[in-house]
PDB file of C-alpha atoms and ligand atoms in Angstrom:
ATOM      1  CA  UNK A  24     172.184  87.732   9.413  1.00  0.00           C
ATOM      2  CA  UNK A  25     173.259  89.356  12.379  1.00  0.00           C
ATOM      3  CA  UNK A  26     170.288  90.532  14.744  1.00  0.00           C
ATOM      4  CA  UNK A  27     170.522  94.449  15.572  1.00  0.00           C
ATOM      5  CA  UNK A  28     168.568  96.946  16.702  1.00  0.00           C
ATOM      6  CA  UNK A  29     168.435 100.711  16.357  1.00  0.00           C
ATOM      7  CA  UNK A  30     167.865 103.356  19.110  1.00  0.00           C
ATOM      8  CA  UNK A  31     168.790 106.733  20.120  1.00  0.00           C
ATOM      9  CA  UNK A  32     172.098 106.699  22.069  1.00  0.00           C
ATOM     10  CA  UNK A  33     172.031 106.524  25.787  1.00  0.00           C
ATOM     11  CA  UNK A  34     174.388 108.262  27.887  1.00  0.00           C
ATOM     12  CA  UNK A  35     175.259 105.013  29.515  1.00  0.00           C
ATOM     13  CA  UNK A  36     176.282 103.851  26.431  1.00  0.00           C
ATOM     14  CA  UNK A  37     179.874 105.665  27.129  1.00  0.00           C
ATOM     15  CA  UNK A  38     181.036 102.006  27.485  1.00  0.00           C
ATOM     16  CA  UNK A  39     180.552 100.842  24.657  1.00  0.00           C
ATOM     17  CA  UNK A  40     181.683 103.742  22.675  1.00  0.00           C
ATOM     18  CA  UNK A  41     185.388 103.350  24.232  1.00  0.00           C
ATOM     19  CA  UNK A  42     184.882  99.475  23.572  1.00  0.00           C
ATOM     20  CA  UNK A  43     184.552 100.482  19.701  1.00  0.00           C
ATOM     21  CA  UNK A  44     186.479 103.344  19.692  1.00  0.00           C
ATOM     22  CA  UNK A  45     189.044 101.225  21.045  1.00  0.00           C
ATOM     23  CA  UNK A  46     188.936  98.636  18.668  1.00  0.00           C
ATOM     24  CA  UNK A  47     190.623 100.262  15.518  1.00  0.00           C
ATOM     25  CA  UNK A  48     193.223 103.110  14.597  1.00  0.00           C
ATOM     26  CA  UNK A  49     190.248 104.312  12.210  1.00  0.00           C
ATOM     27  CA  UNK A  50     188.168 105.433  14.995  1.00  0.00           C
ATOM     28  CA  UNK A  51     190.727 108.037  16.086  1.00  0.00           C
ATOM     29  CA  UNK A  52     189.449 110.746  13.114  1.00  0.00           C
ATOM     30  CA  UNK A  53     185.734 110.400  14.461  1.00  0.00           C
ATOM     31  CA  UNK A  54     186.238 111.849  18.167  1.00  0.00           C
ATOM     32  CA  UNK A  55     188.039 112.643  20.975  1.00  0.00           C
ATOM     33  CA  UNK A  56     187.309 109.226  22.573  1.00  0.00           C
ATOM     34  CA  UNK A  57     190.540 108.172  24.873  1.00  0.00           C
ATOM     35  CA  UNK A  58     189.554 107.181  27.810  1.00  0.00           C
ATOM     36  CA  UNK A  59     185.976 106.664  30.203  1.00  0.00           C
ATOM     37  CA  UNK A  60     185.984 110.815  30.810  1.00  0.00           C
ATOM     38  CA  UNK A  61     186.351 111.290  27.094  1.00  0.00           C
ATOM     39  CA  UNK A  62     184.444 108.830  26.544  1.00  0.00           C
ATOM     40  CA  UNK A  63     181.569 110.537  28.825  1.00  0.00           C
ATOM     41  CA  UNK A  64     182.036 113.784  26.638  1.00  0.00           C
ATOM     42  CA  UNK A  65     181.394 112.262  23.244  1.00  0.00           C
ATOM     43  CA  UNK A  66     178.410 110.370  24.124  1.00  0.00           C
ATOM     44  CA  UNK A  67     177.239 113.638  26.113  1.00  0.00           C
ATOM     45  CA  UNK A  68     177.628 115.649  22.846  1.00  0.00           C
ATOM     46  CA  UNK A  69     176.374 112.603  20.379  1.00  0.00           C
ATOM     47  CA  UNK A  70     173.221 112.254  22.627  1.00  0.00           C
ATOM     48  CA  UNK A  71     172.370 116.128  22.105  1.00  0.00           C
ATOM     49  CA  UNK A  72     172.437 116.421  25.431  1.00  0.00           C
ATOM     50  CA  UNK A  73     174.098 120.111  24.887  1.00  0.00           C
ATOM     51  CA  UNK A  74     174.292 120.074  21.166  1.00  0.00           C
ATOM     52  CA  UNK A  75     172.598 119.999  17.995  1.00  0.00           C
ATOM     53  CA  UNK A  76     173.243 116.741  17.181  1.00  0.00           C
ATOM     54  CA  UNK A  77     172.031 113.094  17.709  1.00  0.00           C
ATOM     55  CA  UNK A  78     173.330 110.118  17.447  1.00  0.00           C
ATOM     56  CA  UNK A  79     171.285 106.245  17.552  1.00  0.00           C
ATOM     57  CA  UNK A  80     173.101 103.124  18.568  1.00  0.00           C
ATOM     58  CA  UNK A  81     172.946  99.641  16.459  1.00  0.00           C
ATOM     59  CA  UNK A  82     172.601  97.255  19.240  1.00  0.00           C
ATOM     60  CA  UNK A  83     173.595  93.746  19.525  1.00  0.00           C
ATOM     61  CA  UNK A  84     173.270  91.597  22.753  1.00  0.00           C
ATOM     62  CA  UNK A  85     172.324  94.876  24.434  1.00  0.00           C
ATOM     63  CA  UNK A  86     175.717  96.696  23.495  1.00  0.00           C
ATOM     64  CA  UNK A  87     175.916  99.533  21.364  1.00  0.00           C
ATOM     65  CA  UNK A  88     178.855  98.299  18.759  1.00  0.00           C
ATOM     66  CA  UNK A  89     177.961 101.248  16.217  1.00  0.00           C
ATOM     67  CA  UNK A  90     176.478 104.409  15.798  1.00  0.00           C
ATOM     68  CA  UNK A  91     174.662 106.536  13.064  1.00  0.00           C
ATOM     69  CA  UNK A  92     174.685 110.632  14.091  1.00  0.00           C
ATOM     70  CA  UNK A  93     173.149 113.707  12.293  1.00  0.00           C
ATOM     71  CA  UNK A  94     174.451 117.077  13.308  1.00  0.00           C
ATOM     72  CA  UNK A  95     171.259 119.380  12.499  1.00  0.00           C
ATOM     73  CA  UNK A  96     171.292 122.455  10.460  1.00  0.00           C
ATOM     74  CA  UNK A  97     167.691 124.011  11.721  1.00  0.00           C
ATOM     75  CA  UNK A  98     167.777 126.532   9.548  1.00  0.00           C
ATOM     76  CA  UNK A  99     168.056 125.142   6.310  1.00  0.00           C
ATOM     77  CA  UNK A 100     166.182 121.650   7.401  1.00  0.00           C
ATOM     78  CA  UNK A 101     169.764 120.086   6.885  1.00  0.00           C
ATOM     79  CA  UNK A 102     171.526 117.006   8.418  1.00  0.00           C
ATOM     80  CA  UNK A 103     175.338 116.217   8.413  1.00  0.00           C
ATOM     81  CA  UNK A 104     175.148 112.515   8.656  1.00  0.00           C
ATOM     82  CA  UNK A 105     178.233 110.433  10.321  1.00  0.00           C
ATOM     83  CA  UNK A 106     178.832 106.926  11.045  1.00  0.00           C
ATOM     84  CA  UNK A 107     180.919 104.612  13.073  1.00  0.00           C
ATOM     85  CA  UNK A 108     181.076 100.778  13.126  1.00  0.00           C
ATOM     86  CA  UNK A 109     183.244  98.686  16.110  1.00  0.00           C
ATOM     87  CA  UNK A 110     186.259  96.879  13.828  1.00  0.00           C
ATOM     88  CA  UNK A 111     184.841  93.365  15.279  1.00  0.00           C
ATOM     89  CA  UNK A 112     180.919  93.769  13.507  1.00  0.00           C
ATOM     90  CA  UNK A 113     182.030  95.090  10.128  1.00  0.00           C
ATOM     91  CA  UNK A 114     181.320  93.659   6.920  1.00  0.00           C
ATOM     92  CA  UNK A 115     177.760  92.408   8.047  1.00  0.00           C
ATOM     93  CA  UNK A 116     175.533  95.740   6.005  1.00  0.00           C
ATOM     94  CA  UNK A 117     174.811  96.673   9.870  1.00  0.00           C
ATOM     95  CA  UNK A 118     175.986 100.558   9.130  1.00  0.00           C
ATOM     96  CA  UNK A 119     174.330 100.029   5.975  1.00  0.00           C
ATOM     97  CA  UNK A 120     170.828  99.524   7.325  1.00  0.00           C
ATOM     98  CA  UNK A 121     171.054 101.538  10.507  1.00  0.00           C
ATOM     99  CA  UNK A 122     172.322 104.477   8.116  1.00  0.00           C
ATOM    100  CA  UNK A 123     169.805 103.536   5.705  1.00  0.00           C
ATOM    101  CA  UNK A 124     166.886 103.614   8.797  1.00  0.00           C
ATOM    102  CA  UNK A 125     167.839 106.856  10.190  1.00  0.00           C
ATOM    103  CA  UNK A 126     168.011 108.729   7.154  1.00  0.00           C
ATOM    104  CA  UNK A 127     164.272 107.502   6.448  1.00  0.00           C
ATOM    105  CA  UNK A 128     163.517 108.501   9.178  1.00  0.00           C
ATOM    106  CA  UNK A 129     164.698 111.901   9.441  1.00  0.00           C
ATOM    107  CA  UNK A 130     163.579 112.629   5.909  1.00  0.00           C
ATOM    108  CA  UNK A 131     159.921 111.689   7.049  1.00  0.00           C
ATOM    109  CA  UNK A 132     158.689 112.260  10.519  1.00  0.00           C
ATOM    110  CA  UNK A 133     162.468 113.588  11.443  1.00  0.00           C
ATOM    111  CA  UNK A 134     161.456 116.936   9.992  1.00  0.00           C
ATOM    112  CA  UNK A 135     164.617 117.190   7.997  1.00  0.00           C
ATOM    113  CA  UNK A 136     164.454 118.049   4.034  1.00  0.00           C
ATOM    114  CA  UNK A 137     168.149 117.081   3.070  1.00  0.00           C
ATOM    115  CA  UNK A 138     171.097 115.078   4.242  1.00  0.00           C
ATOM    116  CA  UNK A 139     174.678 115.452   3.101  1.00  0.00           C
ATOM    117  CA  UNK A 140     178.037 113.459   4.469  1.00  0.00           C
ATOM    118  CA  UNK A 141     181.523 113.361   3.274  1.00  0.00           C
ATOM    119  CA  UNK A 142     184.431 110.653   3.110  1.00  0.00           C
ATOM    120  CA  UNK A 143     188.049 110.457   2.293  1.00  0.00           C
ATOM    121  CA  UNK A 144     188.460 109.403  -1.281  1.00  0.00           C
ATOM    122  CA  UNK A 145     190.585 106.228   0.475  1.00  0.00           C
ATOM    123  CA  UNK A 146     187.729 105.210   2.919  1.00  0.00           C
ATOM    124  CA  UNK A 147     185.686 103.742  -0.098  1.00  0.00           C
ATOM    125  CA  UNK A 148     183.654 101.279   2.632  1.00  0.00           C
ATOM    126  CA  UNK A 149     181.853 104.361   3.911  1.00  0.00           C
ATOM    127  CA  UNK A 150     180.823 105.370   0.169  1.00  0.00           C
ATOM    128  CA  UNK A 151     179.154 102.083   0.194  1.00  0.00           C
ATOM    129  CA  UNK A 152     177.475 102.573   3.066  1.00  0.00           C
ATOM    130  CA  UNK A 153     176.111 105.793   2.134  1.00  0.00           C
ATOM    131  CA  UNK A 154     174.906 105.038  -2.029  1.00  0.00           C
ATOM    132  CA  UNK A 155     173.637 101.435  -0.412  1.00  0.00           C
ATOM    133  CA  UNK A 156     171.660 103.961   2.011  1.00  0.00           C
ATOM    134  CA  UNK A 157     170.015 106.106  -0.637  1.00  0.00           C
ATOM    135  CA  UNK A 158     172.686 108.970  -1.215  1.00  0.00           C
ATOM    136  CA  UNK A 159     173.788 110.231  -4.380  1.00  0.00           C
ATOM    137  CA  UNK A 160     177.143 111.135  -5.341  1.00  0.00           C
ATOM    138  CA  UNK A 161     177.765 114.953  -5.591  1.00  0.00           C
ATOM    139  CA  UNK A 162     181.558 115.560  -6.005  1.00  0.00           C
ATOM    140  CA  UNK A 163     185.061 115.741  -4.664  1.00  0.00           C
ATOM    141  CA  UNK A 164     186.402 118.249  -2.249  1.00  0.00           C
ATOM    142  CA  UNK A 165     189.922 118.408  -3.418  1.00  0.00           C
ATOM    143  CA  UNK A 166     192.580 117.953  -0.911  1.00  0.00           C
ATOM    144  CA  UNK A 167     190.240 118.988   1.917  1.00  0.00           C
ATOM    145  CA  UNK A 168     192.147 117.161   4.550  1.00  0.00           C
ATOM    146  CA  UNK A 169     195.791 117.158   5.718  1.00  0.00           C
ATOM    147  CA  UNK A 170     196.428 113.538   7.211  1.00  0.00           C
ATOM    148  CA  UNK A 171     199.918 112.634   7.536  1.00  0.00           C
ATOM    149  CA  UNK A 172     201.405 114.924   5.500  1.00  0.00           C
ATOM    150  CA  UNK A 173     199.396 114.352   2.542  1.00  0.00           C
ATOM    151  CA  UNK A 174     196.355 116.391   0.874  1.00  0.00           C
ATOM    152  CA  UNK A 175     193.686 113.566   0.541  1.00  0.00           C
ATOM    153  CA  UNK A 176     190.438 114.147  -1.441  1.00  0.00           C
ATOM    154  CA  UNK A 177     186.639 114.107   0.251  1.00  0.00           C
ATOM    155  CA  UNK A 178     183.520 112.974  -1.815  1.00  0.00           C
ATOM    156  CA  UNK A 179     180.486 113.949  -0.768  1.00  0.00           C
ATOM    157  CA  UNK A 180     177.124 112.801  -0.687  1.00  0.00           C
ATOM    158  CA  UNK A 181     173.520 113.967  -0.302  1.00  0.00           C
ATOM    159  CA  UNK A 182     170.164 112.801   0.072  1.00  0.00           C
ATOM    160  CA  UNK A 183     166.480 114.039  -0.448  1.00  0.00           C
ATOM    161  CA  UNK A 184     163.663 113.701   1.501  1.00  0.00           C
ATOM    162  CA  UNK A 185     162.023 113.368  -1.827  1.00  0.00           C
ATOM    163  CA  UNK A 186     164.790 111.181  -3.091  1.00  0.00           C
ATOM    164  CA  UNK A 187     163.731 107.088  -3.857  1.00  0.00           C
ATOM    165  CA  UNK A 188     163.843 105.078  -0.791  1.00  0.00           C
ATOM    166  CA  UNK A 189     166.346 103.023  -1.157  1.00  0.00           C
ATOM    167  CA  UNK A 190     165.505  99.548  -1.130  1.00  0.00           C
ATOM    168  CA  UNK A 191     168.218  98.391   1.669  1.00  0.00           C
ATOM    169  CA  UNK A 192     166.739  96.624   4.646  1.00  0.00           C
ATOM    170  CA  UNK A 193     165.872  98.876   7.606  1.00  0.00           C
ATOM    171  CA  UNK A 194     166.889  97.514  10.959  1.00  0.00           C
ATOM    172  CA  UNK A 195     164.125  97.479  13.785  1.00  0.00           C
ATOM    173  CA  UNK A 196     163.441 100.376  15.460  1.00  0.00           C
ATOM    174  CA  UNK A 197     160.828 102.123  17.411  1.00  0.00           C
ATOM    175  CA  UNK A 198     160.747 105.168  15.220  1.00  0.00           C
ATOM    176  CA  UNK A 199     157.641 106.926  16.744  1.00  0.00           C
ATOM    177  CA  UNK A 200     158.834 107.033  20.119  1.00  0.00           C
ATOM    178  CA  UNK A 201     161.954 109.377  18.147  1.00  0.00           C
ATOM    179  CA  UNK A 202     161.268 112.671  18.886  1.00  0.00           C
ATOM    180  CA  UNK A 203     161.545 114.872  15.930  1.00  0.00           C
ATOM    181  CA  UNK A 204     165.027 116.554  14.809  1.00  0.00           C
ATOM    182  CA  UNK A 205     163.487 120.000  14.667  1.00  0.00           C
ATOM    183  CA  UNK A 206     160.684 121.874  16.664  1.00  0.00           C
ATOM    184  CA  UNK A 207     159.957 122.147  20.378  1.00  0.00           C
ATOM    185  CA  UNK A 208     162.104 118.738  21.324  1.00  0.00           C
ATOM    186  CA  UNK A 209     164.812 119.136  19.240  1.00  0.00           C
TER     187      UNK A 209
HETATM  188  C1  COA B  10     182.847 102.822   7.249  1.00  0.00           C
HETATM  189  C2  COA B  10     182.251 101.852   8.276  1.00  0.00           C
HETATM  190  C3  COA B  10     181.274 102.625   9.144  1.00  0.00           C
HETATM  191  C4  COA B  10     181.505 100.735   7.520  1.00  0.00           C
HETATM  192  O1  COA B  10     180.861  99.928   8.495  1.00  0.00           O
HETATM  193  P1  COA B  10     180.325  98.460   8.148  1.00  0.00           P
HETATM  194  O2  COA B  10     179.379  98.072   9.228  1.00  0.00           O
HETATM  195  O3  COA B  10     181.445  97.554   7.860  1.00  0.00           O
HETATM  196  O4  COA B  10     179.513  98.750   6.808  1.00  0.00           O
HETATM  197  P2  COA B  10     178.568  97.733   6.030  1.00  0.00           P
HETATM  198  O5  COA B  10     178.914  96.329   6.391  1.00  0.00           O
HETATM  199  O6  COA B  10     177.159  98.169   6.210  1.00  0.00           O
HETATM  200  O7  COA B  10     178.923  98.050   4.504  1.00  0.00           O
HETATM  201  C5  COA B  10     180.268  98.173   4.109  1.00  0.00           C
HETATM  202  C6  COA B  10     180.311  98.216   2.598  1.00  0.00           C
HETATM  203  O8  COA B  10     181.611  98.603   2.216  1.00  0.00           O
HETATM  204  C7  COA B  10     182.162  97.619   1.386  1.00  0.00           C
HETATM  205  N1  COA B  10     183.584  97.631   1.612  1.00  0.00           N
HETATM  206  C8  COA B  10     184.253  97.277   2.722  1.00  0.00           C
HETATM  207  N2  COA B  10     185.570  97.468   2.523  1.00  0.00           N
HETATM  208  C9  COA B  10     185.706  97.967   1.272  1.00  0.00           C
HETATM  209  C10 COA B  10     186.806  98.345   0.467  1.00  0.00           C
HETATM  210  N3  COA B  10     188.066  98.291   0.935  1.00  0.00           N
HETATM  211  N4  COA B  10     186.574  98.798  -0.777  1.00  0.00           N
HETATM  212  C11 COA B  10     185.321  98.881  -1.268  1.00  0.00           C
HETATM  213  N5  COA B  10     184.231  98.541  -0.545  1.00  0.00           N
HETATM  214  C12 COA B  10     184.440  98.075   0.698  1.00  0.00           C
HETATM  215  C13 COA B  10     181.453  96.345   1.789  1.00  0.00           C
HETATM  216  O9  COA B  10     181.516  95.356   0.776  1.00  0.00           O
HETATM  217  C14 COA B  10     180.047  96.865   1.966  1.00  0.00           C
HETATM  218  O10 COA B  10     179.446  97.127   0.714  1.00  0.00           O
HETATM  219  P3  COA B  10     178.268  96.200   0.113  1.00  0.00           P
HETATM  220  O11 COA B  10     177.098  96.411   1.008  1.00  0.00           O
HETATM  221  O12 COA B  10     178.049  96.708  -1.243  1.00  0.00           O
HETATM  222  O13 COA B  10     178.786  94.790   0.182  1.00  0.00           O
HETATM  223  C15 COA B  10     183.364 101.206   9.155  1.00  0.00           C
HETATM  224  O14 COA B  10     184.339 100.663   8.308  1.00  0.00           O
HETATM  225  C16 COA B  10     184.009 102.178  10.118  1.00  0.00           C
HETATM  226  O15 COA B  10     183.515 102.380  11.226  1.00  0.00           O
HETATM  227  N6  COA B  10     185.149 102.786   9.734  1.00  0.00           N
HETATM  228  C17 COA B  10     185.832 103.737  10.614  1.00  0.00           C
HETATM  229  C18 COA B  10     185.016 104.993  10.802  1.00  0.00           C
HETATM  230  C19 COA B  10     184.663 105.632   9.472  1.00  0.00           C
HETATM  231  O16 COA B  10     185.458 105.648   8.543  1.00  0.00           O
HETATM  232  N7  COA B  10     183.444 106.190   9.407  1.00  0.00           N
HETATM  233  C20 COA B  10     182.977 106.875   8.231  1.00  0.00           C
HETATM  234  C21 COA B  10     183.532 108.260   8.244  1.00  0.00           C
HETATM  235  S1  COA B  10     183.103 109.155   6.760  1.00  0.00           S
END
């Protein structure tokens, strides 16, 4: 098993996120990431540096090759979970666990009562990743997006906070030195 760890996303990560951006076509739907400066941006924005989102890294050999982000909805205690993997560590259940920590984790001492996320119907990898991770199925968006000329379907997903833990293994992480999603550090 491949050894990973989990924490919050640095902004001198930027590096690694145009290494993995880099590495596949599939990255280019997740973000703007072309080059270092827009590489700078993202991981300025996925950091909540200036937004209301954040983003941890799964490290291996101290680079960040994939990412798990919730965009925060304070109002209704919601999270809009995303996830990105580098092409060249896929298939190893490391987006599984790292999705599968931080939504424990944001469900608990993250403050945050419900998750949701959303996939094309032909990206069925990330459906894994997000039922192996405790989410339940909760329907189809029909023909939300329009991706090379064709209407494609979006299922979506949400989770709990009083939802079964999933029984997936977490990945190791320093959880209480996270500061919360909501209240006076979010
Ligand atoms: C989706 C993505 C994050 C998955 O990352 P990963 O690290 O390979 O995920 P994991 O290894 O944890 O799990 C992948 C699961 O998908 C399954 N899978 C992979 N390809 C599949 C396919 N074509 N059909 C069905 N299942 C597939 C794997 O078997 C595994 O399931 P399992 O745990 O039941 O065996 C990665 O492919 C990626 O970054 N894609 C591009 C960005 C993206 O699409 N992000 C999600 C946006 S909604």
């Amino acid at each position: 098993m491949t050894l990973a760890t989990l924490r919050p996303l640095q902004l001198q990560d930027a590096g690694d996120v145009l290494a993995a951006f880099s590495s596949a076509p599939d990255m280019a739907r997740q973000g703007d990431v072309r080059d270092e400066a827009s590489a700078a941006a993202y991981t300025r924005w996925a950091s909540g540096v200036d937004s209301a989102t954040r983003a941890f890294g799964i490290v291996v050999v101290d680079h960040v090759v994939g990412c798990v982000g919730i965009s925060i909805d304070r109002v209704n205690l919601v999270g809009w979970v995303w996830y990105w993997m580098h092409a060249e560590h896929r298939g190893k259940g490391l987006t599984s666990r790292a999705t599968t920590t931080v939504a424990n984790w944001a469900l608990g001492e993250g403050g945050l009562e419900r998750l949701e996320l959303g996939h094309r119907a032909n990206n069925p990898a990330s459906g894994r990743v997000a039922l192996v991770a405790g989410f339940t199925w909760e329907g189809v968006e029909r023909g939300k997006f329009l991706i090379d000329g064709e209407r494609l379907d979006v299922r979506t997903y949400g989770r709990l906070h009083d939802d079964p833990v999933p029984t997936c293994e977490t990945l190791a992480a320093d959880t209480s030195t996270w500061p919360p999603l909501i209240g006076e550090h979010s």
